[in-house]
């Protein structure tokens, strides 16, 4: 935790230990200092306790995220074990989702129905993250079990069980395979790209189009980049007069961003006509302000050179158009007025509760 220095020179450290919730020893400085000394094998280590704090192993999710003028975000809305590192991620995702909506309503650019989409969009994400964090926690036990360790073994028996991992022959082979399998399963916790950046809103302040089909994908690890409405805008490098810039950064302007292609002039005119506060138009393609080396962006955006992709201030895609339309101004105006397009995909009461 730093102190005089960071890294090995730090003189303030965190020491984590597990206990049953009713164990009075966990509030006791002397007991904790004893555990620190035993763990480090330094009997006379001088330890000063700054603070003992507790967290309970649980996976809980609020039934509702909004109570009148009060919105729940972060740990107030969902708490789960830190295995997977999703707690703060989910908290920041909540606030990222809510703050632009609040700003729009407070500025009278949207009505209250935009705020309903906060729970619609974020609660399913927290439900999935909570479940996976708990599963990640229990997977620790699978490695112990594969090693042959259990709480009732004596230290000698425990070392013997671990020693088999290095044994020649079938016993060692079987143990190595079992431990390898358990460790590989456990590794999913650290490869959870889809939970971290692939979370998608299937209903809420967006206009759904051709449904993204996640069947067959590992919903924890397999992130598929694409500009489907509800998805986070996918990353592609663009080039602006020799300067490399990511589409993700271009969409982080705190306002709506409309990506158009080489035949996007009608959309540019439409954006000028509707004059939405902060709306930025980014033209990408040969001869445009931004060039897209290779064909990655064209593939990711999923629309033609006359199409458009509208990204919300929280970097999630709100709507897109495959190509030219008869009334670009009316179409864009309706798309950006998400208050009239808030779709209820699933009733929240239909979400599994546990
Ligand atoms: C051991 C551990 C490891 C973790 N590791 C990770 C990780 O690697 N990655 C990750 O993403 N997340 C991790 N988390 C989870 C993460 O810390 C939490 O999800 C995150 O801090 C939640 O942020 P929050 O702002 O919602 O709540 P908090 O961080 O709890 O903030 C709430 C604040 O409100 C204050 N407060 C409470 N009541 C009042 C009051 N009445 N008046 C004024 N202030 C008040 C509190 O003192 C606190 O400062 C971990 C958690 C633990 C316990």
Short mmCIF file of C-alpha atoms and ligand atoms in Angstrom, two decimals:
data_model
loop_
_atom_site.label_atom_id
_atom_site.label_comp_id
_atom_site.label_asym_id
_atom_site.label_seq_id
_atom_site.Cartn_x
_atom_site.Cartn_y
_atom_site.Cartn_z
CA UNK A 1 0.00 0.00 0.00
CA UNK A 2 3.00 2.28 -0.31
CA UNK A 3 3.94 4.20 2.81
CA UNK A 4 7.56 5.36 2.48
CA UNK A 5 8.00 3.66 -0.89
CA UNK A 6 6.26 1.35 -3.37
CA UNK A 7 7.06 -2.22 -4.41
CA UNK A 8 9.53 -4.13 -2.30
CA UNK A 9 10.47 -1.00 -0.39
CA UNK A 10 6.89 -0.38 0.79
CA UNK A 11 6.35 -0.39 4.54
CA UNK A 12 2.56 -0.62 4.43
CA UNK A 13 1.03 -3.87 3.26
CA UNK A 14 -2.34 -5.60 3.02
CA UNK A 15 -2.66 -9.04 4.53
CA UNK A 16 -5.83 -10.97 3.66
CA UNK A 17 -7.11 -13.85 5.69
CA UNK A 18 -10.31 -15.83 5.71
CA UNK A 19 -12.43 -16.57 8.75
CA UNK A 20 -15.94 -17.64 9.57
CA UNK A 21 -18.23 -14.60 9.99
CA UNK A 22 -18.80 -15.27 13.69
CA UNK A 23 -15.12 -15.75 14.64
CA UNK A 24 -14.34 -13.04 17.28
CA UNK A 25 -10.59 -13.48 16.69
CA UNK A 26 -10.85 -11.62 13.37
CA UNK A 27 -11.34 -8.34 15.22
CA UNK A 28 -8.27 -8.93 17.37
CA UNK A 29 -4.99 -7.13 16.48
CA UNK A 30 -2.82 -9.66 18.33
CA UNK A 31 -4.40 -12.62 16.56
CA UNK A 32 -3.96 -10.93 13.17
CA UNK A 33 -0.32 -10.02 13.90
CA UNK A 34 0.31 -13.67 14.81
CA UNK A 35 -1.13 -14.79 11.47
CA UNK A 36 1.07 -12.29 9.59
CA UNK A 37 4.21 -13.49 11.40
CA UNK A 38 3.33 -17.16 10.84
CA UNK A 39 2.63 -16.60 7.14
CA UNK A 40 5.95 -14.80 6.63
CA UNK A 41 7.89 -17.12 8.94
CA UNK A 42 9.37 -14.16 10.86
CA UNK A 43 8.46 -14.62 14.53
CA UNK A 44 9.71 -11.27 15.78
CA UNK A 45 8.55 -9.09 12.85
CA UNK A 46 7.42 -5.71 14.10
CA UNK A 47 3.87 -5.12 12.86
CA UNK A 48 1.65 -2.12 13.43
CA UNK A 49 -2.00 -2.61 12.45
CA UNK A 50 -3.50 0.42 10.73
CA UNK A 51 -6.92 -1.01 10.11
CA UNK A 52 -8.77 -4.31 10.01
CA UNK A 53 -11.66 -4.29 7.59
CA UNK A 54 -14.00 -7.09 6.69
CA UNK A 55 -15.89 -8.18 3.65
CA UNK A 56 -18.36 -10.95 3.46
CA UNK A 57 -18.30 -13.57 0.77
CA UNK A 58 -21.65 -13.12 -0.93
CA UNK A 59 -23.26 -12.51 -4.27
CA UNK A 60 -26.15 -10.09 -3.93
CA UNK A 61 -28.05 -7.94 -6.37
CA UNK A 62 -30.63 -5.23 -5.68
CA UNK A 63 -34.11 -5.98 -6.99
CA UNK A 64 -34.43 -2.40 -8.18
CA UNK A 65 -31.82 0.16 -9.11
CA UNK A 66 -34.05 3.19 -8.79
CA UNK A 67 -36.22 4.52 -6.00
CA UNK A 68 -37.71 7.82 -7.15
CA UNK A 69 -34.84 10.30 -7.27
CA UNK A 70 -32.36 7.78 -5.82
CA UNK A 71 -30.27 5.53 -8.08
CA UNK A 72 -28.17 2.66 -6.82
CA UNK A 73 -24.71 2.24 -8.36
CA UNK A 74 -21.67 0.11 -7.58
CA UNK A 75 -21.57 -1.98 -4.43
CA UNK A 76 -24.83 -0.43 -3.26
CA UNK A 77 -26.51 -2.25 -6.18
CA UNK A 78 -24.44 -5.44 -6.39
CA UNK A 79 -21.77 -7.11 -4.31
CA UNK A 80 -19.82 -10.22 -5.13
CA UNK A 81 -16.41 -11.75 -4.39
CA UNK A 82 -13.38 -9.96 -5.89
CA UNK A 83 -12.42 -13.08 -7.85
CA UNK A 84 -12.42 -11.80 -11.42
CA UNK A 85 -11.88 -8.16 -10.50
CA UNK A 86 -15.36 -7.17 -11.64
CA UNK A 87 -16.60 -5.13 -8.66
CA UNK A 88 -15.09 -1.76 -9.45
CA UNK A 89 -15.44 -2.47 -13.17
CA UNK A 90 -19.18 -2.94 -12.73
CA UNK A 91 -19.39 0.14 -10.51
CA UNK A 92 -17.69 2.35 -13.09
CA UNK A 93 -19.84 0.82 -15.85
CA UNK A 94 -22.95 1.76 -13.85
CA UNK A 95 -21.91 5.37 -13.44
CA UNK A 96 -20.74 5.64 -17.05
CA UNK A 97 -24.19 4.45 -18.09
CA UNK A 98 -26.13 6.71 -15.74
CA UNK A 99 -24.32 10.05 -15.79
CA UNK A 100 -24.99 11.06 -19.41
CA UNK A 101 -28.64 10.08 -19.00
CA UNK A 102 -28.97 12.21 -15.88
CA UNK A 103 -27.22 15.09 -17.66
CA UNK A 104 -29.61 14.82 -20.63
CA UNK A 105 -32.70 14.78 -18.38
CA UNK A 106 -31.44 17.65 -16.23
CA UNK A 107 -30.74 19.66 -19.40
CA UNK A 108 -34.29 18.86 -20.63
CA UNK A 109 -32.86 17.08 -23.69
CA UNK A 110 -34.61 13.85 -22.70
CA UNK A 111 -37.51 12.90 -20.52
CA UNK A 112 -37.60 10.64 -17.51
CA UNK A 113 -38.07 7.46 -19.54
CA UNK A 114 -34.40 7.61 -20.50
CA UNK A 115 -33.59 6.99 -16.84
CA UNK A 116 -35.65 3.80 -16.82
CA UNK A 117 -33.11 2.33 -19.22
CA UNK A 118 -30.38 2.52 -16.56
CA UNK A 119 -31.72 -0.49 -14.64
CA UNK A 120 -32.76 -2.25 -17.86
CA UNK A 121 -29.24 -2.06 -19.19
CA UNK A 122 -27.08 -2.45 -16.11
CA UNK A 123 -28.87 -4.98 -13.91
CA UNK A 124 -28.44 -7.92 -16.33
CA UNK A 125 -24.71 -7.10 -16.55
CA UNK A 126 -24.39 -7.18 -12.75
CA UNK A 127 -26.37 -10.42 -12.57
CA UNK A 128 -23.93 -12.12 -14.92
CA UNK A 129 -20.85 -10.63 -13.23
CA UNK A 130 -22.09 -11.64 -9.75
CA UNK A 131 -22.69 -15.21 -10.81
CA UNK A 132 -19.33 -15.52 -12.52
CA UNK A 133 -17.44 -13.94 -9.62
CA UNK A 134 -18.93 -16.49 -7.26
CA UNK A 135 -18.14 -19.33 -9.67
CA UNK A 136 -14.56 -18.01 -9.90
CA UNK A 137 -14.26 -18.13 -6.14
CA UNK A 138 -15.40 -21.73 -5.89
CA UNK A 139 -13.04 -22.75 -8.68
CA UNK A 140 -10.12 -22.14 -6.29
CA UNK A 141 -11.32 -25.26 -4.46
CA UNK A 142 -11.08 -27.34 -7.63
CA UNK A 143 -7.31 -26.88 -7.79
CA UNK A 144 -6.99 -27.89 -4.13
CA UNK A 145 -9.15 -30.94 -4.79
CA UNK A 146 -7.10 -31.92 -7.85
CA UNK A 147 -3.94 -31.61 -5.75
CA UNK A 148 -5.53 -33.86 -3.15
CA UNK A 149 -5.57 -31.17 -0.46
CA UNK A 150 -8.31 -30.75 2.10
CA UNK A 151 -8.69 -28.93 5.41
CA UNK A 152 -8.66 -32.14 7.46
CA UNK A 153 -5.24 -33.32 6.20
CA UNK A 154 -2.20 -33.04 8.44
CA UNK A 155 0.61 -30.85 7.05
CA UNK A 156 2.67 -34.00 6.36
CA UNK A 157 -0.18 -35.64 4.45
CA UNK A 158 -0.71 -32.37 2.56
CA UNK A 159 2.94 -32.22 1.47
CA UNK A 160 2.77 -35.86 0.44
CA UNK A 161 -0.28 -35.15 -1.72
CA UNK A 162 1.48 -32.18 -3.36
CA UNK A 163 4.65 -34.29 -3.80
CA UNK A 164 2.75 -36.66 -6.09
CA UNK A 165 2.63 -33.85 -8.61
CA UNK A 166 6.34 -34.39 -9.25
CA UNK A 167 6.22 -38.21 -9.22
CA UNK A 168 7.26 -40.25 -12.25
CA UNK A 169 4.67 -42.70 -13.63
CA UNK A 170 0.89 -42.97 -13.79
CA UNK A 171 0.13 -41.45 -10.36
CA UNK A 172 2.09 -38.31 -11.20
CA UNK A 173 0.71 -38.23 -14.76
CA UNK A 174 -2.88 -38.42 -13.54
CA UNK A 175 -2.34 -35.72 -10.94
CA UNK A 176 -0.60 -33.40 -13.39
CA UNK A 177 -3.45 -33.82 -15.84
CA UNK A 178 -6.10 -33.18 -13.17
CA UNK A 179 -4.29 -30.12 -11.80
CA UNK A 180 -3.68 -28.83 -15.33
CA UNK A 181 -7.38 -29.13 -16.12
CA UNK A 182 -8.42 -27.38 -12.91
CA UNK A 183 -5.84 -24.61 -13.46
CA UNK A 184 -7.05 -24.15 -17.02
CA UNK A 185 -10.63 -23.79 -15.82
CA UNK A 186 -9.43 -21.34 -13.18
CA UNK A 187 -7.59 -19.38 -15.87
CA UNK A 188 -10.93 -18.32 -17.35
CA UNK A 189 -11.11 -15.82 -14.50
CA UNK A 190 -8.12 -14.03 -16.04
CA UNK A 191 -9.28 -14.30 -19.64
CA UNK A 192 -12.76 -12.88 -19.07
CA UNK A 193 -12.60 -10.39 -21.92
CA UNK A 194 -16.26 -10.66 -22.76
CA UNK A 195 -17.32 -9.80 -19.21
CA UNK A 196 -14.85 -6.93 -19.11
CA UNK A 197 -15.40 -5.24 -22.48
CA UNK A 198 -18.04 -7.30 -24.28
CA UNK A 199 -21.06 -6.51 -22.10
CA UNK A 200 -23.97 -5.70 -24.32
CA UNK A 201 -27.31 -4.06 -23.73
CA UNK A 202 -30.14 -5.98 -25.34
CA UNK A 203 -32.88 -3.58 -24.36
CA UNK A 204 -32.89 0.04 -23.21
CA UNK A 205 -31.90 3.32 -24.80
CA UNK A 206 -31.06 1.88 -28.19
CA UNK A 207 -32.64 0.86 -31.46
CA UNK A 208 -32.01 -2.84 -31.96
CA UNK A 209 -31.30 -4.13 -35.45
CA UNK A 210 -30.20 -7.53 -36.74
CA UNK A 211 -29.75 -9.41 -33.52
CA UNK A 212 -26.26 -10.34 -32.50
CA UNK A 213 -26.27 -14.10 -32.00
CA UNK A 214 -24.04 -15.13 -29.11
CA UNK A 215 -24.98 -18.81 -29.29
CA UNK A 216 -21.95 -21.05 -29.38
CA UNK A 217 -19.74 -18.38 -27.82
CA UNK A 218 -18.19 -18.62 -24.36
CA UNK A 219 -19.97 -15.68 -22.70
CA UNK A 220 -17.10 -15.18 -20.25
CA UNK A 221 -14.02 -15.29 -22.47
CA UNK A 222 -15.05 -14.80 -26.09
CA UNK A 223 -15.36 -11.15 -27.00
CA UNK A 224 -16.57 -10.50 -30.53
CA UNK A 225 -16.00 -6.95 -31.73
CA UNK A 226 -18.78 -5.35 -33.76
CA UNK A 227 -21.00 -2.26 -33.96
CA UNK A 228 -24.31 -3.94 -33.17
CA UNK A 229 -26.61 -1.58 -31.24
CA UNK A 230 -26.08 -2.16 -27.51
CA UNK A 231 -22.42 -3.18 -27.95
CA UNK A 232 -19.50 -1.05 -26.94
CA UNK A 233 -18.09 0.66 -30.03
CA UNK A 234 -15.39 -1.68 -31.38
CA UNK A 235 -11.77 -0.60 -31.58
CA UNK A 236 -10.15 0.10 -34.94
CA UNK A 237 -7.14 2.28 -35.63
CA UNK A 238 -7.90 5.29 -37.80
CA UNK A 239 -5.46 7.72 -39.30
CA UNK A 240 -5.82 11.49 -39.15
CA UNK A 241 -3.05 13.24 -41.07
CA UNK A 242 -0.51 10.70 -39.88
CA UNK A 243 -1.79 10.53 -36.31
CA UNK A 244 -3.15 7.16 -35.21
CA UNK A 245 -6.36 7.30 -33.20
CA UNK A 246 -8.76 4.64 -31.94
CA UNK A 247 -12.47 4.66 -32.71
CA UNK A 248 -12.97 4.00 -28.98
CA UNK A 249 -11.22 7.27 -28.09
CA UNK A 250 -13.13 9.17 -30.75
CA UNK A 251 -16.34 7.97 -29.16
CA UNK A 252 -15.27 9.17 -25.71
CA UNK A 253 -16.22 12.80 -26.15
CA UNK A 254 -19.05 12.92 -23.64
CA UNK A 255 -21.59 13.41 -26.42
CA UNK A 256 -23.17 11.44 -29.26
CA UNK A 257 -20.84 10.58 -32.13
CA UNK A 258 -22.01 9.69 -35.63
CA UNK A 259 -19.58 7.63 -37.70
CA UNK A 260 -20.22 7.91 -41.43
CA UNK A 261 -18.41 6.61 -44.53
CA UNK A 262 -17.27 7.97 -47.88
CA UNK A 263 -20.86 8.44 -49.06
CA UNK A 264 -22.04 9.96 -45.79
CA UNK A 265 -22.81 13.52 -46.95
CA UNK A 266 -26.59 13.20 -46.39
CA UNK A 267 -25.90 12.18 -42.78
CA UNK A 268 -23.54 15.13 -42.32
CA UNK A 269 -26.29 17.45 -43.58
CA UNK A 270 -28.82 15.73 -41.31
CA UNK A 271 -26.58 16.18 -38.26
CA UNK A 272 -26.20 19.87 -39.08
CA UNK A 273 -29.98 20.20 -39.51
CA UNK A 274 -30.92 18.64 -36.19
CA UNK A 275 -28.21 20.56 -34.32
CA UNK A 276 -28.13 18.25 -31.29
CA UNK A 277 -25.86 19.63 -28.54
CA UNK A 278 -22.39 18.13 -28.79
CA UNK A 279 -23.20 15.72 -31.63
CA UNK A 280 -19.98 15.10 -33.56
CA UNK A 281 -19.81 13.58 -37.03
CA UNK A 282 -16.73 11.54 -37.88
CA UNK A 283 -16.27 10.70 -41.54
CA UNK A 284 -14.06 7.69 -42.15
CA UNK A 285 -12.70 6.47 -45.48
CA UNK A 286 -10.53 7.44 -48.42
CA UNK A 287 -10.50 11.23 -48.79
CA UNK A 288 -12.33 11.79 -45.47
CA UNK A 289 -11.01 13.46 -42.31
CA UNK A 290 -10.14 10.01 -40.97
CA UNK A 291 -8.75 7.22 -43.11
CA UNK A 292 -9.16 3.60 -42.12
CA UNK A 293 -6.08 1.56 -43.01
CA UNK A 294 -7.07 -1.92 -44.20
CA UNK A 295 -10.69 -3.01 -44.08
CA UNK A 296 -11.03 -3.60 -40.34
CA UNK A 297 -13.32 -0.65 -39.59
CA UNK A 298 -15.52 -1.37 -42.63
CA UNK A 299 -15.98 -4.93 -41.38
CA UNK A 300 -16.58 -3.93 -37.77
CA UNK A 301 -19.08 -1.15 -38.40
CA UNK A 302 -21.28 -3.60 -40.33
CA UNK A 303 -22.76 -0.91 -42.60
CA UNK A 304 -21.92 0.26 -46.12
CA UNK A 305 -20.14 3.49 -47.20
CA UNK A 306 -23.51 5.30 -47.25
CA UNK A 307 -24.46 3.98 -43.79
CA UNK A 308 -24.06 5.49 -40.33
CA UNK A 309 -23.35 4.33 -36.77
CA UNK A 310 -24.57 6.45 -33.86
CA UNK A 311 -22.62 6.00 -30.62
CA UNK A 312 -23.94 7.20 -27.24
CA UNK A 313 -21.87 9.29 -24.83
CA UNK A 314 -21.06 6.09 -22.90
CA UNK A 315 -19.46 4.56 -26.03
CA UNK A 316 -22.27 2.06 -26.65
CA UNK A 317 -23.84 1.94 -30.09
CA UNK A 318 -27.35 3.43 -30.06
CA UNK A 319 -28.43 2.83 -33.64
CA UNK A 320 -27.06 2.27 -37.12
CA UNK A 321 -28.24 2.48 -40.67
CA UNK A 322 -27.10 0.03 -43.32
CA UNK A 323 -27.05 2.68 -46.05
CA UNK A 324 -28.91 5.62 -47.53
CA UNK A 325 -32.46 6.41 -46.33
CA UNK A 326 -35.20 8.62 -47.76
CA UNK A 327 -35.30 11.04 -44.84
CA UNK A 328 -31.88 11.15 -43.12
CA UNK A 329 -32.79 14.14 -40.95
CA UNK A 330 -35.99 12.55 -39.62
CA UNK A 331 -34.28 9.17 -39.20
CA UNK A 332 -31.30 10.57 -37.32
CA UNK A 333 -33.50 12.83 -35.24
CA UNK A 334 -35.66 9.86 -34.18
CA UNK A 335 -32.60 7.74 -33.44
CA UNK A 336 -31.02 10.34 -31.24
CA UNK A 337 -34.27 10.99 -29.38
CA UNK A 338 -33.73 7.80 -27.45
CA UNK A 339 -36.43 8.81 -25.03
CA UNK A 340 -38.98 7.79 -27.61
CA UNK A 341 -37.08 4.66 -28.56
CA UNK A 342 -36.57 3.09 -25.17
CA UNK A 343 -37.45 -0.52 -25.82
CA UNK A 344 -38.36 -3.03 -23.17
CA UNK A 345 -36.68 -6.19 -24.25
CA UNK A 346 -37.42 -8.27 -21.18
CA UNK A 347 -39.51 -7.38 -18.20
CA UNK A 348 -37.21 -7.08 -15.23
CA UNK A 349 -39.51 -9.30 -13.22
CA UNK A 350 -38.63 -12.07 -15.65
CA UNK A 351 -34.95 -11.91 -14.75
CA UNK A 352 -33.84 -14.84 -12.63
CA UNK A 353 -33.35 -13.75 -9.04
CA UNK A 354 -30.93 -15.43 -6.70
C1 LIG B 1 -10.46 -7.60 -1.13
C2 LIG B 1 -11.14 -6.93 -2.30
C3 LIG B 1 -10.50 -6.93 -3.56
C4 LIG B 1 -11.12 -6.34 -4.65
N1 LIG B 1 -10.50 -6.36 -5.88
C5 LIG B 1 -11.09 -5.79 -6.95
C6 LIG B 1 -10.46 -5.80 -8.24
O1 LIG B 1 -9.36 -6.33 -8.41
N2 LIG B 1 -11.10 -5.22 -9.28
C7 LIG B 1 -12.32 -4.63 -9.15
O2 LIG B 1 -12.87 -4.12 -10.14
N3 LIG B 1 -12.94 -4.59 -7.94
C8 LIG B 1 -12.37 -5.16 -6.84
N4 LIG B 1 -12.99 -5.13 -5.61
C9 LIG B 1 -14.34 -4.53 -5.51
C10 LIG B 1 -14.28 -3.01 -5.42
O3 LIG B 1 -13.40 -2.60 -4.39
C11 LIG B 1 -15.69 -2.49 -5.14
O4 LIG B 1 -16.60 -3.09 -6.03
C12 LIG B 1 -15.73 -0.98 -5.31
O5 LIG B 1 -14.89 -0.36 -4.37
C13 LIG B 1 -17.16 -0.45 -5.18
O6 LIG B 1 -17.12 0.96 -5.28
P1 LIG B 1 -18.28 1.81 -4.67
O7 LIG B 1 -17.91 3.23 -4.94
O8 LIG B 1 -19.59 1.31 -5.16
O9 LIG B 1 -18.28 1.51 -3.11
P2 LIG B 1 -17.12 1.80 -2.05
O10 LIG B 1 -15.76 1.72 -2.67
O11 LIG B 1 -17.44 0.92 -0.88
O12 LIG B 1 -17.35 3.32 -1.67
C14 LIG B 1 -18.41 3.73 -0.84
C15 LIG B 1 -17.89 4.87 0.01
O13 LIG B 1 -18.98 5.44 0.72
C16 LIG B 1 -18.55 5.71 2.03
N5 LIG B 1 -19.75 5.76 2.88
C17 LIG B 1 -20.49 4.73 3.34
N6 LIG B 1 -21.51 5.18 4.07
C18 LIG B 1 -21.44 6.51 4.06
C19 LIG B 1 -22.22 7.56 4.64
N7 LIG B 1 -23.30 7.28 5.34
N8 LIG B 1 -21.85 8.83 4.42
C20 LIG B 1 -20.76 9.12 3.68
N9 LIG B 1 -19.97 8.18 3.10
C21 LIG B 1 -20.31 6.90 3.30
C22 LIG B 1 -17.60 4.58 2.37
O14 LIG B 1 -16.73 4.94 3.43
C23 LIG B 1 -16.87 4.41 1.04
O15 LIG B 1 -15.73 5.23 0.95
C24 LIG B 1 -12.40 -5.73 -4.50
C25 LIG B 1 -13.02 -5.72 -3.24
C26 LIG B 1 -12.41 -6.32 -2.16
C27 LIG B 1 -13.11 -6.28 -0.83
#
